[in-house]
Coordinates of C-alpha atoms in Angstrom, one line a residue:
Chain A
X1 CA -10.0 -11.9 7.0
X2 CA -6.4 -10.8 7.5
X3 CA -7.5 -7.9 9.6
X4 CA -9.9 -10.0 11.6
X5 CA -7.0 -12.3 12.5
X6 CA -4.8 -9.4 13.2
X7 CA -7.4 -7.9 15.5
X8 CA -7.7 -11.2 17.3
X9 CA -4.0 -11.1 17.9
X10 CA -4.3 -7.6 19.4
X11 CA -7.1 -8.7 21.6
X12 CA -5.0 -11.6 22.8
X13 CA -2.0 -9.3 23.5
X14 CA -4.3 -6.9 25.3
X15 CA -5.4 -9.8 27.6
X16 CA -1.8 -10.8 28.2
X17 CA -0.7 -7.3 29.1
X18 CA -3.6 -6.9 31.5
X19 CA -3.0 -10.1 33.4
X20 CA -0.1 -8.1 34.7
X21 CA -2.4 -5.3 35.9
X22 CA -5.2 -7.2 37.4
X23 CA -5.8 -4.6 40.0
X24 CA -6.8 -2.2 37.3
X25 CA -9.8 -4.3 36.5
X26 CA -11.2 -4.2 40.0
X27 CA -10.4 -0.5 40.6
X28 CA -12.0 0.3 37.3
X29 CA -15.1 -1.8 38.1
X30 CA -15.5 -0.1 41.5
X31 CA -15.1 3.3 39.9
X32 CA -17.7 2.5 37.2
X33 CA -20.1 1.2 39.8
X34 CA -19.7 4.4 41.8
X35 CA -20.3 6.4 38.6
X36 CA -23.4 4.4 37.9
X37 CA -24.7 4.9 41.4
X38 CA -24.3 8.7 41.1
X39 CA -26.1 8.6 37.7
X40 CA -28.9 6.5 39.1
X41 CA -29.2 8.8 42.1
X42 CA -29.5 11.7 39.7
X43 CA -32.3 10.0 37.9
X44 CA -34.1 9.2 41.2
X45 CA -33.9 12.9 42.2
X46 CA -35.3 14.1 38.9
X47 CA -38.1 11.6 38.9
X48 CA -39.1 12.3 42.5
X49 CA -40.3 15.6 41.2
X50 CA -41.8 14.6 37.9
X51 CA -42.6 11.5 35.9
X52 CA -41.8 12.9 32.6
X53 CA -38.6 14.7 31.5
X54 CA -38.9 16.5 28.1
X55 CA -41.3 13.7 26.9
X56 CA -39.1 10.9 28.2
X57 CA -40.4 8.4 30.8
X58 CA -38.1 7.2 33.6
X59 CA -37.5 3.8 32.1
X60 CA -36.7 5.4 28.7
X61 CA -34.1 7.5 30.3
X62 CA -32.8 4.5 32.1
X63 CA -32.3 2.9 28.7
X64 CA -30.4 6.0 27.6
X65 CA -28.2 5.6 30.7
X66 CA -27.7 2.0 29.9
X67 CA -26.6 2.7 26.4
X68 CA -24.4 5.5 27.6
X69 CA -22.5 3.1 29.8
X70 CA -22.4 0.4 27.2
X71 CA -21.1 2.6 24.4
X72 CA -18.8 4.5 26.7
X73 CA -17.4 1.2 27.9
X74 CA -16.9 0.0 24.3
X75 CA -15.2 3.2 23.4
X76 CA -12.8 2.8 26.3
X77 CA -12.1 -0.8 25.4
X78 CA -11.7 -0.4 21.7
X79 CA -11.3 3.1 20.5
X80 CA -9.6 5.3 23.1
X81 CA -6.6 3.1 23.8
X82 CA -5.5 2.9 20.2
X83 CA -6.0 6.6 19.7
X84 CA -4.0 7.5 22.8
X85 CA -1.3 5.1 21.7
X86 CA -1.3 6.7 18.2
X87 CA -0.8 10.1 19.6
X88 CA 2.1 8.9 21.8
X89 CA 3.6 7.3 18.7
X90 CA 3.5 10.5 16.8
X91 CA 5.2 12.4 19.6
X92 CA 7.8 9.8 20.1
X93 CA 8.4 9.0 16.5
X94 CA 7.5 5.3 17.0
X95 CA 4.7 5.7 14.5
X96 CA 7.4 5.0 11.9
X97 CA 7.3 1.4 12.8
X98 CA 3.6 1.2 12.1
X99 CA 4.1 2.9 8.8
X100 CA 6.7 0.5 7.6
X101 CA 4.4 -2.4 8.1
X102 CA 2.7 -4.0 5.0
X103 CA -0.8 -3.2 6.2
X104 CA -3.3 -0.4 6.0
X105 CA -1.9 2.2 8.4
X106 CA -5.3 3.5 9.5
X107 CA -6.6 0.0 10.3
X108 CA -3.4 -0.9 12.1
X109 CA -3.4 2.3 14.1
X110 CA -7.1 1.9 15.0
X111 CA -6.8 -1.5 16.5
X112 CA -3.4 -1.5 17.9
X113 CA -4.4 -1.5 21.5
X114 CA -7.4 -3.1 23.3
X115 CA -7.9 -2.5 27.0
X116 CA -10.0 -5.5 28.1
X117 CA -10.1 -4.5 31.7
X118 CA -12.3 -1.6 30.8
X119 CA -14.9 -4.2 30.0
X120 CA -16.1 -3.5 33.5
X121 CA -18.1 -0.6 32.1
X122 CA -19.7 -2.8 29.6
X123 CA -20.6 -5.4 32.2
X124 CA -22.3 -3.0 34.5
X125 CA -24.3 -1.5 31.6
X126 CA -26.0 -4.8 30.9
X127 CA -28.1 -5.0 34.1
X128 CA -29.1 -1.4 33.6
X129 CA -30.2 -2.0 30.1
X130 CA -32.0 -5.2 31.2
X131 CA -33.9 -3.4 33.9
X132 CA -34.9 -0.7 31.4
X133 CA -36.1 -3.3 28.9
X134 CA -38.2 -5.1 31.6
X135 CA -39.7 -1.8 32.8
X136 CA -40.4 -0.7 29.2
X137 CA -42.2 -4.1 28.7
X138 CA -40.4 -4.4 25.4
X139 CA -40.7 -7.6 23.5
X140 CA -37.4 -7.6 21.8
X141 CA -38.2 -9.1 18.5
X142 CA -35.9 -9.6 15.6
X143 CA -36.8 -6.3 14.0
X144 CA -36.1 -4.3 17.2
X145 CA -32.9 -6.2 17.8
X146 CA -31.7 -5.4 14.3
X147 CA -32.6 -1.8 14.6
X148 CA -30.8 -1.5 17.9
X149 CA -27.8 -3.3 16.5
X150 CA -27.8 -1.0 13.4
X151 CA -28.0 2.1 15.5
X152 CA -25.3 0.9 17.9
X153 CA -23.0 0.1 15.0
X154 CA -23.5 3.4 13.3
X155 CA -23.2 5.2 16.6
X156 CA -19.9 3.4 17.2
X157 CA -18.6 4.2 13.8
X158 CA -19.6 7.8 14.1
X159 CA -17.7 8.1 17.4
X160 CA -14.8 6.2 15.9
X161 CA -14.6 8.4 12.9
X162 CA -14.9 11.5 15.0
X163 CA -12.2 10.5 17.4
X164 CA -9.9 9.4 14.5
X165 CA -10.3 12.9 13.0
X166 CA -9.4 14.5 16.3
X167 CA -6.4 12.2 16.7
X168 CA -5.3 12.8 13.1
X169 CA -4.7 16.4 14.0
X170 CA -1.7 15.1 15.9
X171 CA 0.1 15.1 12.6
X172 CA 0.0 18.9 12.6
X173 CA 0.0 19.8 16.2
X174 CA 1.7 16.9 17.8
X175 CA 0.1 17.5 21.2
X176 CA -3.6 17.1 20.9
X177 CA -4.6 15.4 24.1
X178 CA -6.5 18.6 25.0
X179 CA -8.8 18.3 22.0
X180 CA -9.9 14.9 23.4
X181 CA -10.9 16.6 26.7
X182 CA -13.5 18.4 24.7
X183 CA -14.9 15.1 23.5
X184 CA -14.9 13.7 27.0
X185 CA -16.9 16.6 28.4
X186 CA -19.4 16.5 25.5
X187 CA -19.7 12.8 26.0
X188 CA -20.9 13.4 29.6
X189 CA -23.9 15.2 28.1
X190 CA -24.9 12.0 26.3
X191 CA -26.2 10.3 29.5
X192 CA -29.4 12.3 29.1
X193 CA -31.6 12.2 26.0
X194 CA -30.5 15.1 23.8
X195 CA -34.0 16.4 23.3
X196 CA -34.1 17.7 26.8
X197 CA -31.3 20.2 26.0
X198 CA -31.8 23.7 24.5
X199 CA -31.7 23.8 20.7
X200 CA -28.2 25.1 20.4
X201 CA -26.7 22.4 22.6
X202 CA -28.8 19.8 20.7
X203 CA -27.3 21.0 17.5
X204 CA -23.8 20.8 18.9
X205 CA -24.4 17.3 20.3
X206 CA -25.8 16.1 16.9
X207 CA -23.6 17.8 14.4
X208 CA -20.5 19.1 16.0
X209 CA -19.7 16.4 18.5
X210 CA -22.1 13.6 17.4
X211 CA -22.7 12.1 20.8
X212 CA -26.5 11.8 20.2
X213 CA -26.1 9.1 17.6
X214 CA -24.2 6.9 20.0
X215 CA -26.6 7.2 23.0
X216 CA -30.0 8.8 22.4
X217 CA -30.5 7.1 19.1
X218 CA -29.8 3.5 20.0
X219 CA -31.8 4.0 23.2
X220 CA -34.8 5.2 21.3
X221 CA -34.5 2.2 19.1
X222 CA -34.9 0.1 22.2
X223 CA -37.9 1.9 23.5
X224 CA -39.5 2.0 20.0
X225 CA -39.4 5.8 19.7
X226 CA -37.1 5.8 16.8
X227 CA -38.3 7.1 13.4
X228 CA -37.1 5.5 10.2
X229 CA -35.6 8.8 9.1
X230 CA -33.4 8.9 12.3
X231 CA -32.3 5.3 11.6
X232 CA -31.4 6.0 8.0
X233 CA -29.9 9.3 8.9
X234 CA -27.7 7.7 11.5
X235 CA -26.5 5.0 9.0
X236 CA -25.9 7.7 6.3
X237 CA -23.9 9.9 8.7
X238 CA -21.8 6.9 9.8
X239 CA -20.9 6.1 6.2
X240 CA -20.2 9.7 5.4
X241 CA -18.0 10.3 8.5
X242 CA -16.2 7.0 7.8
X243 CA -15.3 8.3 4.3
X244 CA -14.4 11.8 5.5
X245 CA -12.2 10.5 8.3
X246 CA -10.4 8.2 6.0
X247 CA -9.7 11.0 3.6
X248 CA -8.5 13.2 6.4
X249 CA -6.2 10.4 7.6
X250 CA -4.7 10.1 4.2
X251 CA -4.1 13.9 4.1
X252 CA -2.5 13.6 7.6
X253 CA -0.2 10.8 6.5
X254 CA 0.8 12.7 3.4
X255 CA 1.6 15.7 5.6
X256 CA 3.6 13.6 8.0
X257 CA 5.8 12.1 5.4
X258 CA 6.2 15.5 3.7
X259 CA 7.3 17.5 6.7
X260 CA 8.2 15.6 9.7
X261 CA 11.8 15.1 10.7
Chain B
X1 CA 30.7 3.6 -7.4
X2 CA 28.7 1.8 -9.9
X3 CA 26.9 -1.5 -9.1
X4 CA 26.1 -4.3 -11.4
X5 CA 22.9 -5.1 -9.8
X6 CA 21.9 -2.3 -7.5
X7 CA 19.4 -3.1 -4.8
X8 CA 19.4 0.5 -3.6
X9 CA 19.8 3.2 -6.2
X10 CA 19.3 6.9 -5.5
X11 CA 19.8 9.8 -7.8
X12 CA 20.0 13.5 -6.9
X13 CA 17.9 12.8 -3.9
X14 CA 17.0 15.9 -1.9
X15 CA 14.9 16.7 1.1
X16 CA 14.1 20.2 2.2
X17 CA 12.3 20.8 5.5
X18 CA 10.4 24.0 6.3
X19 CA 11.0 24.8 9.9
X20 CA 9.4 27.5 11.9
X21 CA 11.8 29.8 13.7
X22 CA 11.3 31.9 16.7
X23 CA 13.4 33.7 19.2
X24 CA 13.6 32.7 22.8
X25 CA 11.1 34.1 25.2
X26 CA 7.5 34.3 25.9
X27 CA 6.8 37.3 23.8
X28 CA 8.4 35.7 20.8
X29 CA 6.3 32.6 21.5
X30 CA 3.1 34.6 21.3
X31 CA 4.2 36.4 18.2
X32 CA 4.9 33.1 16.5
X33 CA 1.3 32.1 17.1
X34 CA 0.2 34.8 14.7
X35 CA 3.1 35.4 12.5
X36 CA 5.2 32.4 11.8
X37 CA 8.7 32.8 10.3
X38 CA 9.8 29.9 8.4
X39 CA 13.1 28.8 7.0
X40 CA 14.1 26.1 4.6
X41 CA 16.6 23.5 5.8
X42 CA 18.3 21.4 3.2
X43 CA 18.6 18.1 5.1
X44 CA 19.7 16.1 2.1
X45 CA 21.2 17.8 -0.9
X46 CA 21.3 16.0 -4.2
X47 CA 22.8 12.7 -3.0
X48 CA 23.4 9.9 -5.5
X49 CA 24.7 6.4 -4.8
X50 CA 23.9 2.8 -5.5
X51 CA 24.3 -0.2 -3.3
X52 CA 24.7 -3.7 -4.7
X53 CA 23.1 -6.9 -3.5
X54 CA 24.5 -8.3 -0.3
X55 CA 26.6 -5.3 0.4
X56 CA 27.0 -3.8 3.9
X57 CA 27.5 -0.1 3.5
X58 CA 28.3 2.3 6.4
X59 CA 26.5 5.6 6.2
X60 CA 28.6 8.2 8.1
X61 CA 28.2 11.7 9.1
X62 CA 27.9 13.9 12.2
X63 CA 24.6 14.5 13.9
X64 CA 22.2 16.4 11.6
X65 CA 24.1 15.4 8.5
X66 CA 21.0 13.9 6.9
X67 CA 21.7 10.3 7.5
X68 CA 18.4 9.5 9.2
X69 CA 16.5 11.6 6.7
X70 CA 18.0 9.6 3.9
X71 CA 17.2 6.3 5.6
X72 CA 13.6 7.4 6.2
X73 CA 13.2 8.3 2.6
X74 CA 14.5 4.8 1.6
X75 CA 12.2 3.2 4.2
X76 CA 9.3 5.0 2.6
X77 CA 8.5 7.2 5.6
X78 CA 9.4 10.5 3.9
X79 CA 8.7 11.9 0.5
X80 CA 11.8 13.5 -1.0
X81 CA 11.6 17.1 -2.2
X82 CA 13.4 16.2 -5.3
X83 CA 15.3 13.3 -7.0
X84 CA 14.7 9.7 -7.5
X85 CA 15.2 6.5 -5.5
X86 CA 14.5 2.9 -6.1
X87 CA 14.9 0.0 -3.7
X88 CA 14.4 -3.5 -5.1
X89 CA 12.8 -1.7 -8.0
X90 CA 10.2 0.0 -5.9
X91 CA 9.8 3.7 -5.2
X92 CA 9.9 3.5 -1.4
X93 CA 7.5 6.3 -0.5
X94 CA 4.7 4.7 -2.4
X95 CA 4.8 2.2 0.4
X96 CA 3.9 -0.7 -1.8
X97 CA 3.1 -3.6 0.4
X98 CA 5.4 -5.9 -1.6
X99 CA 8.2 -3.5 -0.8
X100 CA 7.4 -3.1 2.8
X101 CA 7.3 -6.9 3.2
X102 CA 10.9 -7.1 1.9
X103 CA 12.6 -4.4 3.9
X104 CA 13.0 -3.5 7.5
X105 CA 14.0 -0.5 9.6
X106 CA 15.7 -0.7 13.0
X107 CA 16.1 2.5 14.9
X108 CA 18.5 2.2 17.9
X109 CA 16.8 4.9 19.8
X110 CA 13.2 3.7 19.4
X111 CA 11.3 0.6 20.3
X112 CA 8.8 -1.4 18.5
X113 CA 8.5 -4.1 21.1
X114 CA 5.3 -3.9 23.2
X115 CA 6.4 -2.7 26.6
X116 CA 4.3 -4.8 28.9
X117 CA 4.1 -8.2 27.2
X118 CA 6.7 -10.9 26.7
X119 CA 9.0 -10.5 23.7
X120 CA 7.8 -13.6 22.1
X121 CA 4.3 -12.1 21.9
X122 CA 5.5 -9.1 20.1
X123 CA 7.1 -11.6 17.7
X124 CA 3.7 -13.2 17.3
X125 CA 2.2 -9.9 16.5
X126 CA 4.7 -9.3 13.7
X127 CA 4.1 -12.7 12.5
X128 CA 0.4 -11.8 12.1
X129 CA 1.2 -8.4 10.6
X130 CA 3.6 -9.8 8.0
X131 CA 1.5 -13.0 7.5
X132 CA 4.5 -15.2 8.0
X133 CA 3.7 -18.9 7.5
X134 CA 3.9 -20.9 10.7
X135 CA 6.8 -23.1 9.6
X136 CA 8.9 -20.2 8.3
X137 CA 8.2 -18.3 11.5
X138 CA 9.3 -21.2 13.7
X139 CA 12.5 -21.7 11.7
X140 CA 13.4 -18.0 11.7
X141 CA 12.7 -17.6 15.4
X142 CA 14.9 -20.6 16.2
X143 CA 17.6 -19.3 14.0
X144 CA 17.6 -15.8 15.5
X145 CA 17.3 -17.2 19.0
X146 CA 20.5 -19.2 18.4
X147 CA 22.4 -16.4 16.7
X148 CA 21.5 -13.7 19.2
X149 CA 21.2 -15.9 22.2
X150 CA 17.7 -14.9 22.9
X151 CA 16.4 -18.1 24.6
X152 CA 16.4 -16.6 28.2
X153 CA 14.8 -13.4 27.0
X154 CA 11.8 -14.4 25.0
X155 CA 9.5 -15.0 27.9
X156 CA 10.3 -11.8 29.7
X157 CA 8.2 -8.7 29.3
X158 CA 10.1 -6.0 27.4
X159 CA 10.2 -3.7 30.3
X160 CA 12.3 -6.1 32.3
X161 CA 15.1 -6.3 29.7
X162 CA 18.3 -4.4 29.8
X163 CA 19.1 -2.0 27.0
X164 CA 21.3 -4.4 25.2
X165 CA 18.9 -7.3 25.6
X166 CA 16.1 -5.2 24.3
X167 CA 18.2 -4.2 21.2
X168 CA 18.9 -7.8 20.4
X169 CA 15.1 -8.5 20.6
X170 CA 14.3 -5.4 18.6
X171 CA 16.6 -6.6 15.8
X172 CA 15.2 -10.1 15.9
X173 CA 11.6 -8.6 15.7
X174 CA 12.6 -6.6 12.7
X175 CA 14.0 -9.6 10.9
X176 CA 11.2 -12.2 11.4
X177 CA 9.9 -11.6 7.9
X178 CA 13.3 -12.2 6.4
X179 CA 13.8 -8.8 4.7
X180 CA 16.1 -8.5 1.8
X181 CA 17.1 -4.9 2.7
X182 CA 17.9 -3.7 6.2
X183 CA 18.1 -0.1 7.2
X184 CA 19.8 0.2 10.5
X185 CA 19.9 3.6 12.2
X186 CA 22.5 3.4 15.0
X187 CA 21.7 -0.2 16.0
X188 CA 24.3 -0.3 18.7
X189 CA 23.8 3.1 20.3
X190 CA 24.2 3.1 24.1
X191 CA 25.2 -0.5 24.3
X192 CA 28.3 -1.7 26.1
X193 CA 31.3 -2.9 24.1
X194 CA 30.5 -6.6 24.5
X195 CA 27.0 -6.2 23.3
X196 CA 28.1 -4.0 20.4
X197 CA 30.5 -6.8 19.3
X198 CA 27.7 -9.4 19.7
X199 CA 25.4 -7.4 17.4
X200 CA 28.2 -6.8 14.9
X201 CA 29.0 -10.5 14.7
X202 CA 25.3 -11.2 14.3
X203 CA 24.9 -8.7 11.4
X204 CA 27.9 -10.2 9.6
X205 CA 26.6 -13.7 10.0
X206 CA 23.1 -12.7 9.0
X207 CA 24.4 -11.0 5.9
X208 CA 26.4 -14.0 4.9
X209 CA 23.6 -16.4 5.5
X210 CA 20.9 -14.5 3.8
X211 CA 22.7 -12.2 1.4
X212 CA 20.6 -9.3 2.6
X213 CA 21.7 -5.8 1.7
X214 CA 22.5 -3.6 4.7
X215 CA 22.7 0.2 4.9
X216 CA 23.7 1.2 8.4
X217 CA 24.6 4.4 10.3
X218 CA 26.6 4.4 13.5
X219 CA 28.6 6.7 15.6
X220 CA 30.9 3.9 16.6
X221 CA 33.8 3.5 14.2
X222 CA 34.3 0.0 15.5
X223 CA 31.0 -0.9 14.0
X224 CA 31.9 0.5 10.7
X225 CA 35.4 -1.1 10.6
X226 CA 34.0 -4.5 11.5
X227 CA 31.1 -4.4 9.2
X228 CA 31.6 -2.2 6.2
X229 CA 34.1 -2.4 3.4
X230 CA 32.5 0.5 1.9
X231 CA 31.4 3.8 3.5
X232 CA 29.4 6.7 2.3
X233 CA 30.1 10.0 4.1
X234 CA 27.7 12.8 4.1
X235 CA 27.9 16.2 5.8
X236 CA 25.4 19.1 5.7
X237 CA 23.3 16.9 3.4
X238 CA 26.0 16.6 0.8
X239 CA 27.8 13.5 -0.3
X240 CA 31.5 13.8 0.6
X241 CA 32.9 10.4 0.0
X242 CA 31.8 7.1 -1.4
X243 CA 34.3 4.3 -1.5
X244 CA 36.4 1.8 0.4
X245 CA 36.8 2.5 4.1
X246 CA 40.5 2.2 3.7
X247 CA 40.5 4.9 1.1
X248 CA 39.0 7.4 3.5
X249 CA 42.4 8.0 5.2
X250 CA 44.2 8.5 1.9
X251 CA 41.7 10.9 0.8
X252 CA 41.1 13.0 3.8
X253 CA 43.9 12.6 6.3
X254 CA 46.8 14.8 5.5
X255 CA 48.7 13.1 8.3
X256 CA 50.3 9.7 9.2
X257 CA 51.0 8.5 12.6
X258 CA 54.6 7.5 13.3
X259 CA 55.2 5.3 16.3
X260 CA 58.8 5.1 17.4
X261 CA 60.3 2.8 20.0
X262 CA 63.6 4.2 21.3
X263 CA 66.4 2.1 22.7
X264 CA 67.6 4.4 25.4
X265 CA 64.7 6.7 25.6
X266 CA 65.1 10.1 23.9
X267 CA 67.4 11.3 26.6
X268 CA 65.1 14.2 27.3
X269 CA 65.4 15.5 23.8
X270 CA 62.4 17.4 22.5
X271 CA 60.9 15.5 19.6
X272 CA 58.7 18.3 18.3
X273 CA 61.1 19.0 15.5
X274 CA 59.9 15.7 13.8
X275 CA 56.2 16.3 14.2
X276 CA 53.4 16.9 16.6
X277 CA 53.9 14.7 19.7
X278 CA 50.6 12.9 20.4
X279 CA 51.7 10.4 23.1
X280 CA 55.0 10.2 24.9
X281 CA 56.1 7.7 27.4
X282 CA 59.6 6.6 28.4
X283 CA 61.0 4.8 25.4
X284 CA 58.0 5.3 23.2
X285 CA 56.6 8.2 21.3
X286 CA 53.7 8.7 18.8
X287 CA 54.0 11.5 16.4
X288 CA 51.7 13.0 13.9
X289 CA 53.5 13.8 10.6
X290 CA 52.2 15.5 7.5
X291 CA 51.7 12.8 4.9
X292 CA 54.1 14.3 2.3
X293 CA 56.9 14.5 4.8
X294 CA 56.5 11.0 6.1
X295 CA 59.5 9.6 4.2
X296 CA 61.9 12.4 5.1
X297 CA 60.9 12.6 8.7
X298 CA 61.3 8.8 9.3
X299 CA 64.7 9.0 7.6
X300 CA 65.8 11.7 10.0
X301 CA 64.4 9.9 13.0
X302 CA 66.3 6.8 12.0
X303 CA 69.6 8.6 11.6
X304 CA 69.2 11.0 14.7
X305 CA 67.9 8.5 17.2
X306 CA 68.6 5.0 18.4
X307 CA 65.4 3.4 17.1
X308 CA 64.3 -0.1 18.2
X309 CA 61.2 -0.1 16.2
X310 CA 59.3 2.3 13.9
X311 CA 55.9 2.0 12.4
X312 CA 54.0 4.3 10.1
X313 CA 50.2 4.1 10.2
X314 CA 47.2 5.8 8.9
X315 CA 45.6 7.6 11.8
X316 CA 42.6 5.9 13.5
X317 CA 39.5 6.1 11.5
X318 CA 37.8 8.2 14.2
X319 CA 40.4 10.9 13.8
X320 CA 40.1 10.8 10.0
X321 CA 36.3 11.2 10.2
X322 CA 36.7 14.0 12.7
X323 CA 39.2 15.6 10.3
X324 CA 36.8 15.3 7.4
X325 CA 34.0 17.0 9.3
X326 CA 36.1 19.8 10.8
X327 CA 37.7 20.5 7.4
X328 CA 34.4 20.6 5.7
X329 CA 33.0 22.9 8.4
X330 CA 35.8 25.5 8.0
X331 CA 35.5 25.3 4.2
X332 CA 31.8 25.9 4.3
X333 CA 32.3 28.8 6.7
X334 CA 34.8 30.3 4.4
X335 CA 32.6 29.6 1.4

């Protein structure tokens, strides 16, 4: 309850800060729409030659694209800003202020910044997802909605844990922005269902940089393609990564307080 | 010094950093990627002291003496390599929430205020983080606003504040939860004289009102003189002095300053025979005289010259401190 209230405070502060940067919202919206148009154009080109890509129908791939934008937007609203701030704090020594607060340092670091104006990405994802649903002729019942919610949640947690682990490396290397570029480029691959990629890349996108769980898996939950083993696998991986990233965070903090000046 | 009821108590506290070393140049940079040379740096070397409840203690030393490292260990940010410390009965680096709720750390060179939002909203954030009850929060904000004259600043975004204004707000933000122990690392750095004085007055008043214990570092002797009866001096990580500020001169300054006002000027007489001339203007001279010779020299001056006034003083505290560190530096070079 304490952390929920604290999170609400951060959201409020995020909103306050952004009123000062209203232009950002519109520019971001425009940029996201352009990006969406390019992505849709790509889909159109592909499906003018074929009506089936690696076993995926156009509307199914549209669902992947919708989820890609939705999750990408949520990452940029909720996860990335805090992680970027955290790395700045390590470099400038202002992390000390966070560590002297009587709250869980990982939780505090993970929710310290919310960039609401990036909700633009989330907003434009909704019509794409809606269109995909209509084309798929999916009756979104309670079971489907729950499955979709569960895969979205576990996908989000997987990405969060992954990103936290990358950021935690800042304790040792101080400058790790470059590591995040790797994530960004891998993330791009998530706009297509991963089964269309060659096996080695599929393995990378599933196990090394677990993008698949945040895009392909929730999208297949929507189109009813998901198997129960994928669903449970996704949930299990989320739980495991959450534990591992927390452990890694603790190791990082211990290192920080042991060696930093 | 022994304390009846120590709030801060440290014993043989040490911190050793392992730093990587490399020579200048690109080749060396590449070499260090593969083969790192490391060296141990003793930032804090077996320091012991205790601070009683409600005391304001000045923590002095040149850059790199180990002041900040010690403060960070006490604030729970660093694990010591060796030794023990207790603050309010807690071991700081365990970062017990009950401890963190009762202490605060202010770093003059770093900000905790959120850059783009009004100051009062950062206060709100700290209220949420520290779970400060609404009524207490209101009362504390009102009190701090009055003491630090924050009223015109609270609604402004941090980035629009001057350095001094920001520091006042930083300090207020750090005190919202009414900590019992304050660690202040150069709280007045870079501020103009008026603002420094303002913050000093505030700290004295805050200390009197709340009885909070304060450990502060500063490079400005004016801060130390105004705030601290007691100082702890460290250099090269070692404790050099712990006691009354006034005792520092007795202990470390081998000189006294003799100020002489002459009735008819000195008539062009060289005054070097009495001591080192520090300042000389017509009718007035300031001399530096070895402490043991003070009596005989003043006697000679009084018989030789027509003196209107003569005062003997301890040298300014800045000079004493400088003396301490330069002495120590030569000693350690010799040793």
